[in-house]
Amino acid sequence: DAEITQSPRHKITETGRQVTLACHQTWNHNNMFWYRQDLGHGLRLIHYSYGVQDTNKGEVSDGYSVSRSNTEDLPLTLESAASSQTSVYFCASSRGANGGNEQFFGPGTRLTVL
Amino acid sequence: SQQGEEDPQALSIQEGENATMNCSYKTSINNLQWYRQNSGRGLVHLILIRSNEREKHSGRLRVTLDTSKKSSSLLITASRAADTASYFCATDSKAAGNKLTFGGGTRVLVKP
């Protein structure tokens, strides 16, 4: 069965370190998204991609970067982790030409920055 | 900023009762979706309603959309303990670049 996976599921890191969160989908979807979820803010879009070599900034992109070298993967990198980036991160994917279709979510990565 | 705002923020009901939650949004939309999130898990898509539709059903779920009031409601009938979760509306709008914008969610507790 097709799925979307994230790794690691839990990560503790220190301020200033570079961290990469992995997202892998086997749906063969064009579109992939990274969100963060914080209490009181719902889900906020960090970065998204509509295809290989395409990346775009979302609502809260400062301090994050992504790259899309193939259809299946969209890794999220925190260049220099900050305590404000402690959050739960969700990756999602969808088919179609834009981001308004049904999205399939991964299980999430809980990141703690000390 | 959040396009969708859910109301109430939290809801507690007995098993067998109906649960209703509402979502209001600010700009014209292409479609509106509802998602469920169980504790510690990712979101799961429940239903999508297009801007030219007024009502949609899926099993025990009923969604209505009133574009004149910029609001939607999700009704869960005959609730079960397994319906305990957070429910989020998400809007797709041209103003948001045809991407989904999520509301803050409604936490539903169904007591056995």
mmCIF file with all atom_site columns, C-alpha atoms in Angstrom:
data_model
loop_
_atom_site.group_PDB
_atom_site.id
_atom_site.type_symbol
_atom_site.label_atom_id
_atom_site.label_alt_id
_atom_site.label_comp_id
_atom_site.label_asym_id
_atom_site.label_entity_id
_atom_site.label_seq_id
_atom_site.pdbx_PDB_ins_code
_atom_site.Cartn_x
_atom_site.Cartn_y
_atom_site.Cartn_z
_atom_site.occupancy
_atom_site.B_iso_or_equiv
_atom_site.pdbx_formal_charge
_atom_site.auth_seq_id
_atom_site.auth_comp_id
_atom_site.auth_asym_id
_atom_site.auth_atom_id
_atom_site.pdbx_PDB_model_num
ATOM 1   C CA . ASP A 1 1   ? 0.000   0.000  0.000   1.00 0.00 ? 1   ASP A CA 1
ATOM 2   C CA . ALA A 1 2   ? 1.104   3.519  -0.740  1.00 0.00 ? 2   ALA A CA 1
ATOM 3   C CA . GLU A 1 3   ? 2.118   5.545  2.264   1.00 0.00 ? 3   GLU A CA 1
ATOM 4   C CA . ILE A 1 4   ? 3.958   8.597  3.525   1.00 0.00 ? 4   ILE A CA 1
ATOM 5   C CA . THR A 1 5   ? 6.610   8.158  6.197   1.00 0.00 ? 5   THR A CA 1
ATOM 6   C CA . GLN A 1 6   ? 8.645   10.540 8.314   1.00 0.00 ? 6   GLN A CA 1
ATOM 7   C CA . SER A 1 7   ? 11.873  10.024 10.187  1.00 0.00 ? 7   SER A CA 1
ATOM 8   C CA . PRO A 1 8   ? 12.904  10.349 12.873  1.00 0.00 ? 8   PRO A CA 1
ATOM 9   C CA . ARG A 1 9   ? 9.663   10.277 14.850  1.00 0.00 ? 9   ARG A CA 1
ATOM 10  C CA . HIS A 1 10  ? 11.308  12.027 17.791  1.00 0.00 ? 10  HIS A CA 1
ATOM 11  C CA . LYS A 1 11  ? 14.413  14.203 17.852  1.00 0.00 ? 11  LYS A CA 1
ATOM 12  C CA . ILE A 1 12  ? 16.145  16.201 20.544  1.00 0.00 ? 12  ILE A CA 1
ATOM 13  C CA . THR A 1 13  ? 18.832  18.613 19.454  1.00 0.00 ? 13  THR A CA 1
ATOM 14  C CA . GLU A 1 14  ? 20.719  21.619 20.721  1.00 0.00 ? 14  GLU A CA 1
ATOM 15  C CA . THR A 1 15  ? 20.440  25.248 19.711  1.00 0.00 ? 15  THR A CA 1
ATOM 16  C CA . GLY A 1 16  ? 22.586  26.057 16.700  1.00 0.00 ? 16  GLY A CA 1
ATOM 17  C CA . ARG A 1 17  ? 22.792  22.544 15.263  1.00 0.00 ? 17  ARG A CA 1
ATOM 18  C CA . GLN A 1 18  ? 21.652  21.681 11.758  1.00 0.00 ? 18  GLN A CA 1
ATOM 19  C CA . VAL A 1 19  ? 18.801  19.185 11.675  1.00 0.00 ? 19  VAL A CA 1
ATOM 20  C CA . THR A 1 20  ? 17.224  17.379 8.743   1.00 0.00 ? 20  THR A CA 1
ATOM 21  C CA . LEU A 1 21  ? 13.812  15.751 8.897   1.00 0.00 ? 21  LEU A CA 1
ATOM 22  C CA . ALA A 1 22  ? 13.007  13.172 6.244   1.00 0.00 ? 22  ALA A CA 1
ATOM 23  C CA . CYS A 1 23  ? 9.740   12.706 4.382   1.00 0.00 ? 23  CYS A CA 1
ATOM 24  C CA . HIS A 1 24  ? 9.168   9.885  1.883   1.00 0.00 ? 24  HIS A CA 1
ATOM 25  C CA . GLN A 1 25  ? 5.968   9.131  -0.032  1.00 0.00 ? 25  GLN A CA 1
ATOM 26  C CA . THR A 1 26  ? 5.116   6.246  -2.311  1.00 0.00 ? 26  THR A CA 1
ATOM 27  C CA . TRP A 1 27  ? 1.890   7.770  -3.664  1.00 0.00 ? 27  TRP A CA 1
ATOM 28  C CA . ASN A 1 28  ? 3.764   9.194  -6.660  1.00 0.00 ? 28  ASN A CA 1
ATOM 29  C CA . HIS A 1 29  ? 2.215   12.565 -5.842  1.00 0.00 ? 29  HIS A CA 1
ATOM 30  C CA . ASN A 1 30  ? 3.525   15.726 -7.475  1.00 0.00 ? 30  ASN A CA 1
ATOM 31  C CA . ASN A 1 31  ? 2.864   17.919 -4.454  1.00 0.00 ? 31  ASN A CA 1
ATOM 32  C CA . MET A 1 32  ? 4.558   17.748 -1.071  1.00 0.00 ? 32  MET A CA 1
ATOM 33  C CA . PHE A 1 33  ? 4.218   20.009 1.942   1.00 0.00 ? 33  PHE A CA 1
ATOM 34  C CA . TRP A 1 34  ? 5.818   20.625 5.324   1.00 0.00 ? 34  TRP A CA 1
ATOM 35  C CA . TYR A 1 35  ? 3.754   21.987 8.216   1.00 0.00 ? 35  TYR A CA 1
ATOM 36  C CA . ARG A 1 36  ? 4.443   22.701 11.844  1.00 0.00 ? 36  ARG A CA 1
ATOM 37  C CA . GLN A 1 37  ? 1.801   22.277 14.516  1.00 0.00 ? 37  GLN A CA 1
ATOM 38  C CA . ASP A 1 38  ? 1.894   24.289 17.705  1.00 0.00 ? 38  ASP A CA 1
ATOM 39  C CA . LEU A 1 39  ? -0.709  24.664 20.409  1.00 0.00 ? 39  LEU A CA 1
ATOM 40  C CA . GLY A 1 40  ? -2.941  27.603 19.591  1.00 0.00 ? 40  GLY A CA 1
ATOM 41  C CA . HIS A 1 41  ? -1.764  27.910 15.981  1.00 0.00 ? 41  HIS A CA 1
ATOM 42  C CA . GLY A 1 42  ? -3.142  24.876 14.181  1.00 0.00 ? 42  GLY A CA 1
ATOM 43  C CA . LEU A 1 43  ? -1.028  23.824 11.205  1.00 0.00 ? 43  LEU A CA 1
ATOM 44  C CA . ARG A 1 44  ? 1.173   26.380 9.509   1.00 0.00 ? 44  ARG A CA 1
ATOM 45  C CA . LEU A 1 45  ? 2.791   25.830 6.141   1.00 0.00 ? 45  LEU A CA 1
ATOM 46  C CA . ILE A 1 46  ? 6.601   25.978 6.089   1.00 0.00 ? 46  ILE A CA 1
ATOM 47  C CA . HIS A 1 47  ? 7.597   25.011 2.530   1.00 0.00 ? 47  HIS A CA 1
ATOM 48  C CA . TYR A 1 48  ? 6.006   23.175 -0.352  1.00 0.00 ? 48  TYR A CA 1
ATOM 49  C CA . SER A 1 49  ? 6.862   21.668 -3.711  1.00 0.00 ? 49  SER A CA 1
ATOM 50  C CA . TYR A 1 50  ? 4.765   21.046 -6.804  1.00 0.00 ? 50  TYR A CA 1
ATOM 51  C CA . GLY A 1 51  ? 7.305   18.810 -8.494  1.00 0.00 ? 51  GLY A CA 1
ATOM 52  C CA . VAL A 1 52  ? 10.948  17.845 -8.861  1.00 0.00 ? 52  VAL A CA 1
ATOM 53  C CA . GLN A 1 53  ? 13.271  20.857 -8.573  1.00 0.00 ? 53  GLN A CA 1
ATOM 54  C CA . ASP A 1 54  ? 10.332  23.066 -7.517  1.00 0.00 ? 54  ASP A CA 1
ATOM 55  C CA . THR A 1 55  ? 10.277  24.551 -4.006  1.00 0.00 ? 55  THR A CA 1
ATOM 56  C CA . ASN A 1 56  ? 8.291   27.437 -2.514  1.00 0.00 ? 56  ASN A CA 1
ATOM 57  C CA . LYS A 1 57  ? 8.149   29.300 0.767   1.00 0.00 ? 57  LYS A CA 1
ATOM 58  C CA . GLY A 1 58  ? 5.134   29.019 2.972   1.00 0.00 ? 58  GLY A CA 1
ATOM 59  C CA . GLU A 1 59  ? 3.808   31.134 5.807   1.00 0.00 ? 59  GLU A CA 1
ATOM 60  C CA . VAL A 1 60  ? 6.626   30.401 8.291   1.00 0.00 ? 60  VAL A CA 1
ATOM 61  C CA . SER A 1 61  ? 9.684   29.585 6.183   1.00 0.00 ? 61  SER A CA 1
ATOM 62  C CA . ASP A 1 62  ? 12.399  31.576 7.997   1.00 0.00 ? 62  ASP A CA 1
ATOM 63  C CA . GLY A 1 63  ? 15.117  29.258 9.305   1.00 0.00 ? 63  GLY A CA 1
ATOM 64  C CA . TYR A 1 64  ? 14.001  26.298 7.167   1.00 0.00 ? 64  TYR A CA 1
ATOM 65  C CA . SER A 1 65  ? 14.936  24.993 3.735   1.00 0.00 ? 65  SER A CA 1
ATOM 66  C CA . VAL A 1 66  ? 13.851  22.131 1.468   1.00 0.00 ? 66  VAL A CA 1
ATOM 67  C CA . SER A 1 67  ? 15.066  20.511 -1.710  1.00 0.00 ? 67  SER A CA 1
ATOM 68  C CA . ARG A 1 68  ? 13.221  18.226 -4.145  1.00 0.00 ? 68  ARG A CA 1
ATOM 69  C CA . SER A 1 69  ? 15.554  16.022 -6.168  1.00 0.00 ? 69  SER A CA 1
ATOM 70  C CA . ASN A 1 70  ? 13.024  13.252 -6.848  1.00 0.00 ? 70  ASN A CA 1
ATOM 71  C CA . THR A 1 71  ? 9.278   12.662 -6.643  1.00 0.00 ? 71  THR A CA 1
ATOM 72  C CA . GLU A 1 72  ? 9.352   10.610 -3.433  1.00 0.00 ? 72  GLU A CA 1
ATOM 73  C CA . ASP A 1 73  ? 11.332  12.778 -1.005  1.00 0.00 ? 73  ASP A CA 1
ATOM 74  C CA . LEU A 1 74  ? 11.156  16.278 0.459   1.00 0.00 ? 74  LEU A CA 1
ATOM 75  C CA . PRO A 1 75  ? 13.671  16.639 3.322   1.00 0.00 ? 75  PRO A CA 1
ATOM 76  C CA . LEU A 1 76  ? 13.255  19.639 5.635   1.00 0.00 ? 76  LEU A CA 1
ATOM 77  C CA . THR A 1 77  ? 16.430  21.227 6.995   1.00 0.00 ? 77  THR A CA 1
ATOM 78  C CA . LEU A 1 78  ? 16.692  23.536 9.965   1.00 0.00 ? 78  LEU A CA 1
ATOM 79  C CA . GLU A 1 79  ? 19.894  25.435 9.225   1.00 0.00 ? 79  GLU A CA 1
ATOM 80  C CA . SER A 1 80  ? 20.616  26.464 12.824  1.00 0.00 ? 80  SER A CA 1
ATOM 81  C CA . ALA A 1 81  ? 18.031  25.129 15.226  1.00 0.00 ? 81  ALA A CA 1
ATOM 82  C CA . ALA A 1 82  ? 16.387  27.576 17.626  1.00 0.00 ? 82  ALA A CA 1
ATOM 83  C CA . SER A 1 83  ? 14.192  26.917 20.664  1.00 0.00 ? 83  SER A CA 1
ATOM 84  C CA . SER A 1 84  ? 11.301  28.562 18.795  1.00 0.00 ? 84  SER A CA 1
ATOM 85  C CA . GLN A 1 85  ? 11.460  25.660 16.329  1.00 0.00 ? 85  GLN A CA 1
ATOM 86  C CA . THR A 1 86  ? 10.453  23.148 18.985  1.00 0.00 ? 86  THR A CA 1
ATOM 87  C CA . SER A 1 87  ? 7.279   21.764 17.468  1.00 0.00 ? 87  SER A CA 1
ATOM 88  C CA . VAL A 1 88  ? 5.604   18.810 15.813  1.00 0.00 ? 88  VAL A CA 1
ATOM 89  C CA . TYR A 1 89  ? 6.350   18.667 12.094  1.00 0.00 ? 89  TYR A CA 1
ATOM 90  C CA . PHE A 1 90  ? 4.070   17.052 9.545   1.00 0.00 ? 90  PHE A CA 1
ATOM 91  C CA . CYS A 1 91  ? 4.787   16.190 5.957   1.00 0.00 ? 91  CYS A CA 1
ATOM 92  C CA . ALA A 1 92  ? 1.921   15.789 3.486   1.00 0.00 ? 92  ALA A CA 1
ATOM 93  C CA . SER A 1 93  ? 1.465   15.004 -0.184  1.00 0.00 ? 93  SER A CA 1
ATOM 94  C CA . SER A 1 94  ? -1.280  15.420 -2.746  1.00 0.00 ? 94  SER A CA 1
ATOM 95  C CA . ARG A 1 95  ? -1.930  14.824 -6.423  1.00 0.00 ? 95  ARG A CA 1
ATOM 96  C CA . GLY A 1 96  ? -2.901  17.393 -8.985  1.00 0.00 ? 96  GLY A CA 1
ATOM 97  C CA . ALA A 1 97  ? -1.664  20.702 -10.285 1.00 0.00 ? 97  ALA A CA 1
ATOM 98  C CA . ASN A 1 98  ? -1.884  22.720 -7.065  1.00 0.00 ? 98  ASN A CA 1
ATOM 99  C CA . GLY A 1 99  ? -2.158  22.397 -3.325  1.00 0.00 ? 99  GLY A CA 1
ATOM 100 C CA . GLY A 1 100 ? -5.926  22.462 -2.911  1.00 0.00 ? 100 GLY A CA 1
ATOM 101 C CA . ASN A 1 101 ? -6.625  18.757 -3.236  1.00 0.00 ? 101 ASN A CA 1
ATOM 102 C CA . GLU A 1 102 ? -6.973  16.141 -0.512  1.00 0.00 ? 102 GLU A CA 1
ATOM 103 C CA . GLN A 1 103 ? -3.694  15.833 1.359   1.00 0.00 ? 103 GLN A CA 1
ATOM 104 C CA . PHE A 1 104 ? -2.218  12.654 2.838   1.00 0.00 ? 104 PHE A CA 1
ATOM 105 C CA . PHE A 1 105 ? -0.270  13.207 6.028   1.00 0.00 ? 105 PHE A CA 1
ATOM 106 C CA . GLY A 1 106 ? 2.688   11.450 7.590   1.00 0.00 ? 106 GLY A CA 1
ATOM 107 C CA . PRO A 1 107 ? 2.736   10.485 11.283  1.00 0.00 ? 107 PRO A CA 1
ATOM 108 C CA . GLY A 1 108 ? 4.739   13.531 12.354  1.00 0.00 ? 108 GLY A CA 1
ATOM 109 C CA . THR A 1 109 ? 8.140   14.253 13.903  1.00 0.00 ? 109 THR A CA 1
ATOM 110 C CA . ARG A 1 110 ? 8.321   15.720 17.380  1.00 0.00 ? 110 ARG A CA 1
ATOM 111 C CA . LEU A 1 111 ? 11.364  18.003 17.529  1.00 0.00 ? 111 LEU A CA 1
ATOM 112 C CA . THR A 1 112 ? 12.723  19.475 20.742  1.00 0.00 ? 112 THR A CA 1
ATOM 113 C CA . VAL A 1 113 ? 15.437  22.130 20.581  1.00 0.00 ? 113 VAL A CA 1
ATOM 114 C CA . LEU A 1 114 ? 17.231  22.639 23.893  1.00 0.00 ? 114 LEU A CA 1
ATOM 115 C CA . SER B 2 1   ? -2.768  33.852 9.613   1.00 0.00 ? 1   SER B CA 1
ATOM 116 C CA . GLN B 2 2   ? -5.615  31.369 9.803   1.00 0.00 ? 2   GLN B CA 1
ATOM 117 C CA . GLN B 2 3   ? -8.259  31.420 7.098   1.00 0.00 ? 3   GLN B CA 1
ATOM 118 C CA . GLY B 2 4   ? -10.544 29.043 8.978   1.00 0.00 ? 4   GLY B CA 1
ATOM 119 C CA . GLU B 2 5   ? -11.633 29.412 12.567  1.00 0.00 ? 5   GLU B CA 1
ATOM 120 C CA . GLU B 2 6   ? -13.385 26.516 14.262  1.00 0.00 ? 6   GLU B CA 1
ATOM 121 C CA . ASP B 2 7   ? -16.030 26.860 16.912  1.00 0.00 ? 7   ASP B CA 1
ATOM 122 C CA . PRO B 2 8   ? -16.204 25.582 19.583  1.00 0.00 ? 8   PRO B CA 1
ATOM 123 C CA . GLN B 2 9   ? -12.564 25.001 20.487  1.00 0.00 ? 9   GLN B CA 1
ATOM 124 C CA . ALA B 2 10  ? -13.586 21.984 22.557  1.00 0.00 ? 10  ALA B CA 1
ATOM 125 C CA . LEU B 2 11  ? -16.662 19.802 22.804  1.00 0.00 ? 11  LEU B CA 1
ATOM 126 C CA . SER B 2 12  ? -17.584 17.026 25.240  1.00 0.00 ? 12  SER B CA 1
ATOM 127 C CA . ILE B 2 13  ? -20.533 14.710 24.534  1.00 0.00 ? 13  ILE B CA 1
ATOM 128 C CA . GLN B 2 14  ? -21.885 11.308 25.486  1.00 0.00 ? 14  GLN B CA 1
ATOM 129 C CA . GLU B 2 15  ? -21.623 8.335  23.163  1.00 0.00 ? 15  GLU B CA 1
ATOM 130 C CA . GLY B 2 16  ? -24.640 8.237  20.873  1.00 0.00 ? 16  GLY B CA 1
ATOM 131 C CA . GLU B 2 17  ? -25.133 12.002 20.811  1.00 0.00 ? 17  GLU B CA 1
ATOM 132 C CA . ASN B 2 18  ? -24.502 14.170 17.778  1.00 0.00 ? 18  ASN B CA 1
ATOM 133 C CA . ALA B 2 19  ? -21.500 16.491 17.580  1.00 0.00 ? 19  ALA B CA 1
ATOM 134 C CA . THR B 2 20  ? -21.597 19.703 15.587  1.00 0.00 ? 20  THR B CA 1
ATOM 135 C CA . MET B 2 21  ? -18.684 22.001 14.937  1.00 0.00 ? 21  MET B CA 1
ATOM 136 C CA . ASN B 2 22  ? -18.426 25.081 12.777  1.00 0.00 ? 22  ASN B CA 1
ATOM 137 C CA . CYS B 2 23  ? -15.786 26.697 10.620  1.00 0.00 ? 23  CYS B CA 1
ATOM 138 C CA . SER B 2 24  ? -15.757 30.303 9.468   1.00 0.00 ? 24  SER B CA 1
ATOM 139 C CA . TYR B 2 25  ? -13.414 31.716 6.865   1.00 0.00 ? 25  TYR B CA 1
ATOM 140 C CA . LYS B 2 26  ? -12.582 35.106 5.429   1.00 0.00 ? 26  LYS B CA 1
ATOM 141 C CA . THR B 2 27  ? -12.086 34.973 1.656   1.00 0.00 ? 27  THR B CA 1
ATOM 142 C CA . SER B 2 28  ? -13.787 33.234 -1.258  1.00 0.00 ? 28  SER B CA 1
ATOM 143 C CA . ILE B 2 29  ? -12.805 29.595 -1.538  1.00 0.00 ? 29  ILE B CA 1
ATOM 144 C CA . ASN B 2 30  ? -12.446 26.890 -4.173  1.00 0.00 ? 30  ASN B CA 1
ATOM 145 C CA . ASN B 2 31  ? -13.250 24.120 -1.723  1.00 0.00 ? 31  ASN B CA 1
ATOM 146 C CA . LEU B 2 32  ? -13.333 23.367 1.980   1.00 0.00 ? 32  LEU B CA 1
ATOM 147 C CA . GLN B 2 33  ? -12.081 20.176 3.583   1.00 0.00 ? 33  GLN B CA 1
ATOM 148 C CA . TRP B 2 34  ? -12.431 18.575 6.990   1.00 0.00 ? 34  TRP B CA 1
ATOM 149 C CA . TYR B 2 35  ? -9.702  16.489 8.604   1.00 0.00 ? 35  TYR B CA 1
ATOM 150 C CA . ARG B 2 36  ? -9.502  14.408 11.772  1.00 0.00 ? 36  ARG B CA 1
ATOM 151 C CA . GLN B 2 37  ? -6.431  14.056 13.978  1.00 0.00 ? 37  GLN B CA 1
ATOM 152 C CA . ASN B 2 38  ? -6.208  11.424 16.655  1.00 0.00 ? 38  ASN B CA 1
ATOM 153 C CA . SER B 2 39  ? -3.833  12.156 19.517  1.00 0.00 ? 39  SER B CA 1
ATOM 154 C CA . GLY B 2 40  ? -0.211  11.816 18.440  1.00 0.00 ? 40  GLY B CA 1
ATOM 155 C CA . ARG B 2 41  ? -1.062  11.006 14.828  1.00 0.00 ? 41  ARG B CA 1
ATOM 156 C CA . GLY B 2 42  ? -1.155  12.727 11.462  1.00 0.00 ? 42  GLY B CA 1
ATOM 157 C CA . LEU B 2 43  ? -4.267  14.264 9.964   1.00 0.00 ? 43  LEU B CA 1
ATOM 158 C CA . VAL B 2 44  ? -6.707  12.123 8.022   1.00 0.00 ? 44  VAL B CA 1
ATOM 159 C CA . HIS B 2 45  ? -8.921  13.555 5.303   1.00 0.00 ? 45  HIS B CA 1
ATOM 160 C CA . LEU B 2 46  ? -12.648 13.176 5.969   1.00 0.00 ? 46  LEU B CA 1
ATOM 161 C CA . ILE B 2 47  ? -14.547 15.063 3.312   1.00 0.00 ? 47  ILE B CA 1
ATOM 162 C CA . LEU B 2 48  ? -14.189 17.777 0.670   1.00 0.00 ? 48  LEU B CA 1
ATOM 163 C CA . ILE B 2 49  ? -17.001 20.118 -0.326  1.00 0.00 ? 49  ILE B CA 1
ATOM 164 C CA . ARG B 2 50  ? -16.698 22.392 -3.348  1.00 0.00 ? 50  ARG B CA 1
ATOM 165 C CA . SER B 2 51  ? -17.779 26.016 -3.355  1.00 0.00 ? 51  SER B CA 1
ATOM 166 C CA . ASN B 2 52  ? -20.789 25.224 -5.580  1.00 0.00 ? 52  ASN B CA 1
ATOM 167 C CA . GLU B 2 53  ? -22.042 22.479 -3.236  1.00 0.00 ? 53  GLU B CA 1
ATOM 168 C CA . ARG B 2 54  ? -24.235 23.095 -0.213  1.00 0.00 ? 54  ARG B CA 1
ATOM 169 C CA . GLU B 2 55  ? -24.275 19.741 1.549   1.00 0.00 ? 55  GLU B CA 1
ATOM 170 C CA . LYS B 2 56  ? -22.338 16.509 1.445   1.00 0.00 ? 56  LYS B CA 1
ATOM 171 C CA . HIS B 2 57  ? -22.615 13.220 3.317   1.00 0.00 ? 57  HIS B CA 1
ATOM 172 C CA . SER B 2 58  ? -20.138 10.473 4.077   1.00 0.00 ? 58  SER B CA 1
ATOM 173 C CA . GLY B 2 59  ? -21.300 7.730  6.425   1.00 0.00 ? 59  GLY B CA 1
ATOM 174 C CA . ARG B 2 60  ? -22.121 9.396  9.754   1.00 0.00 ? 60  ARG B CA 1
ATOM 175 C CA . LEU B 2 61  ? -20.644 12.699 8.615   1.00 0.00 ? 61  LEU B CA 1
ATOM 176 C CA . ARG B 2 62  ? -22.650 15.559 7.189   1.00 0.00 ? 62  ARG B CA 1
ATOM 177 C CA . VAL B 2 63  ? -20.997 18.740 5.975   1.00 0.00 ? 63  VAL B CA 1
ATOM 178 C CA . THR B 2 64  ? -22.769 21.926 4.980   1.00 0.00 ? 64  THR B CA 1
ATOM 179 C CA . LEU B 2 65  ? -21.337 24.968 3.277   1.00 0.00 ? 65  LEU B CA 1
ATOM 180 C CA . ASP B 2 66  ? -22.838 28.458 3.218   1.00 0.00 ? 66  ASP B CA 1
ATOM 181 C CA . THR B 2 67  ? -20.674 30.624 0.987   1.00 0.00 ? 67  THR B CA 1
ATOM 182 C CA . SER B 2 68  ? -22.800 33.711 1.658   1.00 0.00 ? 68  SER B CA 1
ATOM 183 C CA . LYS B 2 69  ? -21.932 33.463 5.354   1.00 0.00 ? 69  LYS B CA 1
ATOM 184 C CA . LYS B 2 70  ? -18.456 32.085 4.671   1.00 0.00 ? 70  LYS B CA 1
ATOM 185 C CA . SER B 2 71  ? -19.076 29.190 7.025   1.00 0.00 ? 71  SER B CA 1
ATOM 186 C CA . SER B 2 72  ? -19.244 25.416 7.131   1.00 0.00 ? 72  SER B CA 1
ATOM 187 C CA . SER B 2 73  ? -20.426 22.899 9.680   1.00 0.00 ? 73  SER B CA 1
ATOM 188 C CA . LEU B 2 74  ? -19.454 19.300 10.349  1.00 0.00 ? 74  LEU B CA 1
ATOM 189 C CA . LEU B 2 75  ? -22.027 17.061 11.997  1.00 0.00 ? 75  LEU B CA 1
ATOM 190 C CA . ILE B 2 76  ? -21.083 13.656 13.372  1.00 0.00 ? 76  ILE B CA 1
ATOM 191 C CA . THR B 2 77  ? -24.188 11.622 14.105  1.00 0.00 ? 77  THR B CA 1
ATOM 192 C CA . ALA B 2 78  ? -24.469 8.862  16.708  1.00 0.00 ? 78  ALA B CA 1
ATOM 193 C CA . SER B 2 79  ? -20.974 9.532  18.013  1.00 0.00 ? 79  SER B CA 1
ATOM 194 C CA . ARG B 2 80  ? -18.710 6.768  19.252  1.00 0.00 ? 80  ARG B CA 1
ATOM 195 C CA . ALA B 2 81  ? -15.753 6.803  21.630  1.00 0.00 ? 81  ALA B CA 1
ATOM 196 C CA . ALA B 2 82  ? -13.534 6.279  18.578  1.00 0.00 ? 82  ALA B CA 1
ATOM 197 C CA . ASP B 2 83  ? -14.654 9.696  17.268  1.00 0.00 ? 83  ASP B CA 1
ATOM 198 C CA . THR B 2 84  ? -12.634 11.328 20.059  1.00 0.00 ? 84  THR B CA 1
ATOM 199 C CA . ALA B 2 85  ? -10.144 13.460 18.135  1.00 0.00 ? 85  ALA B CA 1
ATOM 200 C CA . SER B 2 86  ? -9.405  16.973 16.945  1.00 0.00 ? 86  SER B CA 1
ATOM 201 C CA . TYR B 2 87  ? -11.209 18.119 13.816  1.00 0.00 ? 87  TYR B CA 1
ATOM 202 C CA . PHE B 2 88  ? -9.789  20.735 11.465  1.00 0.00 ? 88  PHE B CA 1
ATOM 203 C CA . CYS B 2 89  ? -11.289 22.604 8.570   1.00 0.00 ? 89  CYS B CA 1
ATOM 204 C CA . ALA B 2 90  ? -9.010  23.621 5.727   1.00 0.00 ? 90  ALA B CA 1
ATOM 205 C CA . THR B 2 91  ? -9.807  26.034 2.937   1.00 0.00 ? 91  THR B CA 1
ATOM 206 C CA . ASP B 2 92  ? -8.356  26.196 -0.546  1.00 0.00 ? 92  ASP B CA 1
ATOM 207 C CA . SER B 2 93  ? -8.535  29.690 -1.978  1.00 0.00 ? 93  SER B CA 1
ATOM 208 C CA . LYS B 2 94  ? -7.053  31.721 -4.776  1.00 0.00 ? 94  LYS B CA 1
ATOM 209 C CA . ALA B 2 95  ? -6.093  34.328 -2.152  1.00 0.00 ? 95  ALA B CA 1
ATOM 210 C CA . ALA B 2 96  ? -3.884  31.707 -0.472  1.00 0.00 ? 96  ALA B CA 1
ATOM 211 C CA . GLY B 2 97  ? -2.288  30.692 -3.759  1.00 0.00 ? 97  GLY B CA 1
ATOM 212 C CA . ASN B 2 98  ? -4.463  27.583 -4.134  1.00 0.00 ? 98  ASN B CA 1
ATOM 213 C CA . LYS B 2 99  ? -2.963  25.975 -1.063  1.00 0.00 ? 99  LYS B CA 1
ATOM 214 C CA . LEU B 2 100 ? -4.704  24.706 2.038   1.00 0.00 ? 100 LEU B CA 1
ATOM 215 C CA . THR B 2 101 ? -5.017  26.971 5.075   1.00 0.00 ? 101 THR B CA 1
ATOM 216 C CA . PHE B 2 102 ? -5.970  25.183 8.292   1.00 0.00 ? 102 PHE B CA 1
ATOM 217 C CA . GLY B 2 103 ? -8.009  26.409 11.218  1.00 0.00 ? 103 GLY B CA 1
ATOM 218 C CA . GLY B 2 104 ? -7.075  25.882 14.849  1.00 0.00 ? 104 GLY B CA 1
ATOM 219 C CA . GLY B 2 105 ? -9.312  22.833 15.287  1.00 0.00 ? 105 GLY B CA 1
ATOM 220 C CA . THR B 2 106 ? -12.077 21.588 17.559  1.00 0.00 ? 106 THR B CA 1
ATOM 221 C CA . ARG B 2 107 ? -11.194 19.000 20.197  1.00 0.00 ? 107 ARG B CA 1
ATOM 222 C CA . VAL B 2 108 ? -14.002 16.486 20.576  1.00 0.00 ? 108 VAL B CA 1
ATOM 223 C CA . LEU B 2 109 ? -14.276 14.128 23.547  1.00 0.00 ? 109 LEU B CA 1
ATOM 224 C CA . VAL B 2 110 ? -16.869 11.369 23.311  1.00 0.00 ? 110 VAL B CA 1
ATOM 225 C CA . LYS B 2 111 ? -17.512 9.816  26.703  1.00 0.00 ? 111 LYS B CA 1
ATOM 226 C CA . PRO B 2 112 ? -18.604 6.174  26.817  1.00 0.00 ? 112 PRO B CA 1
#
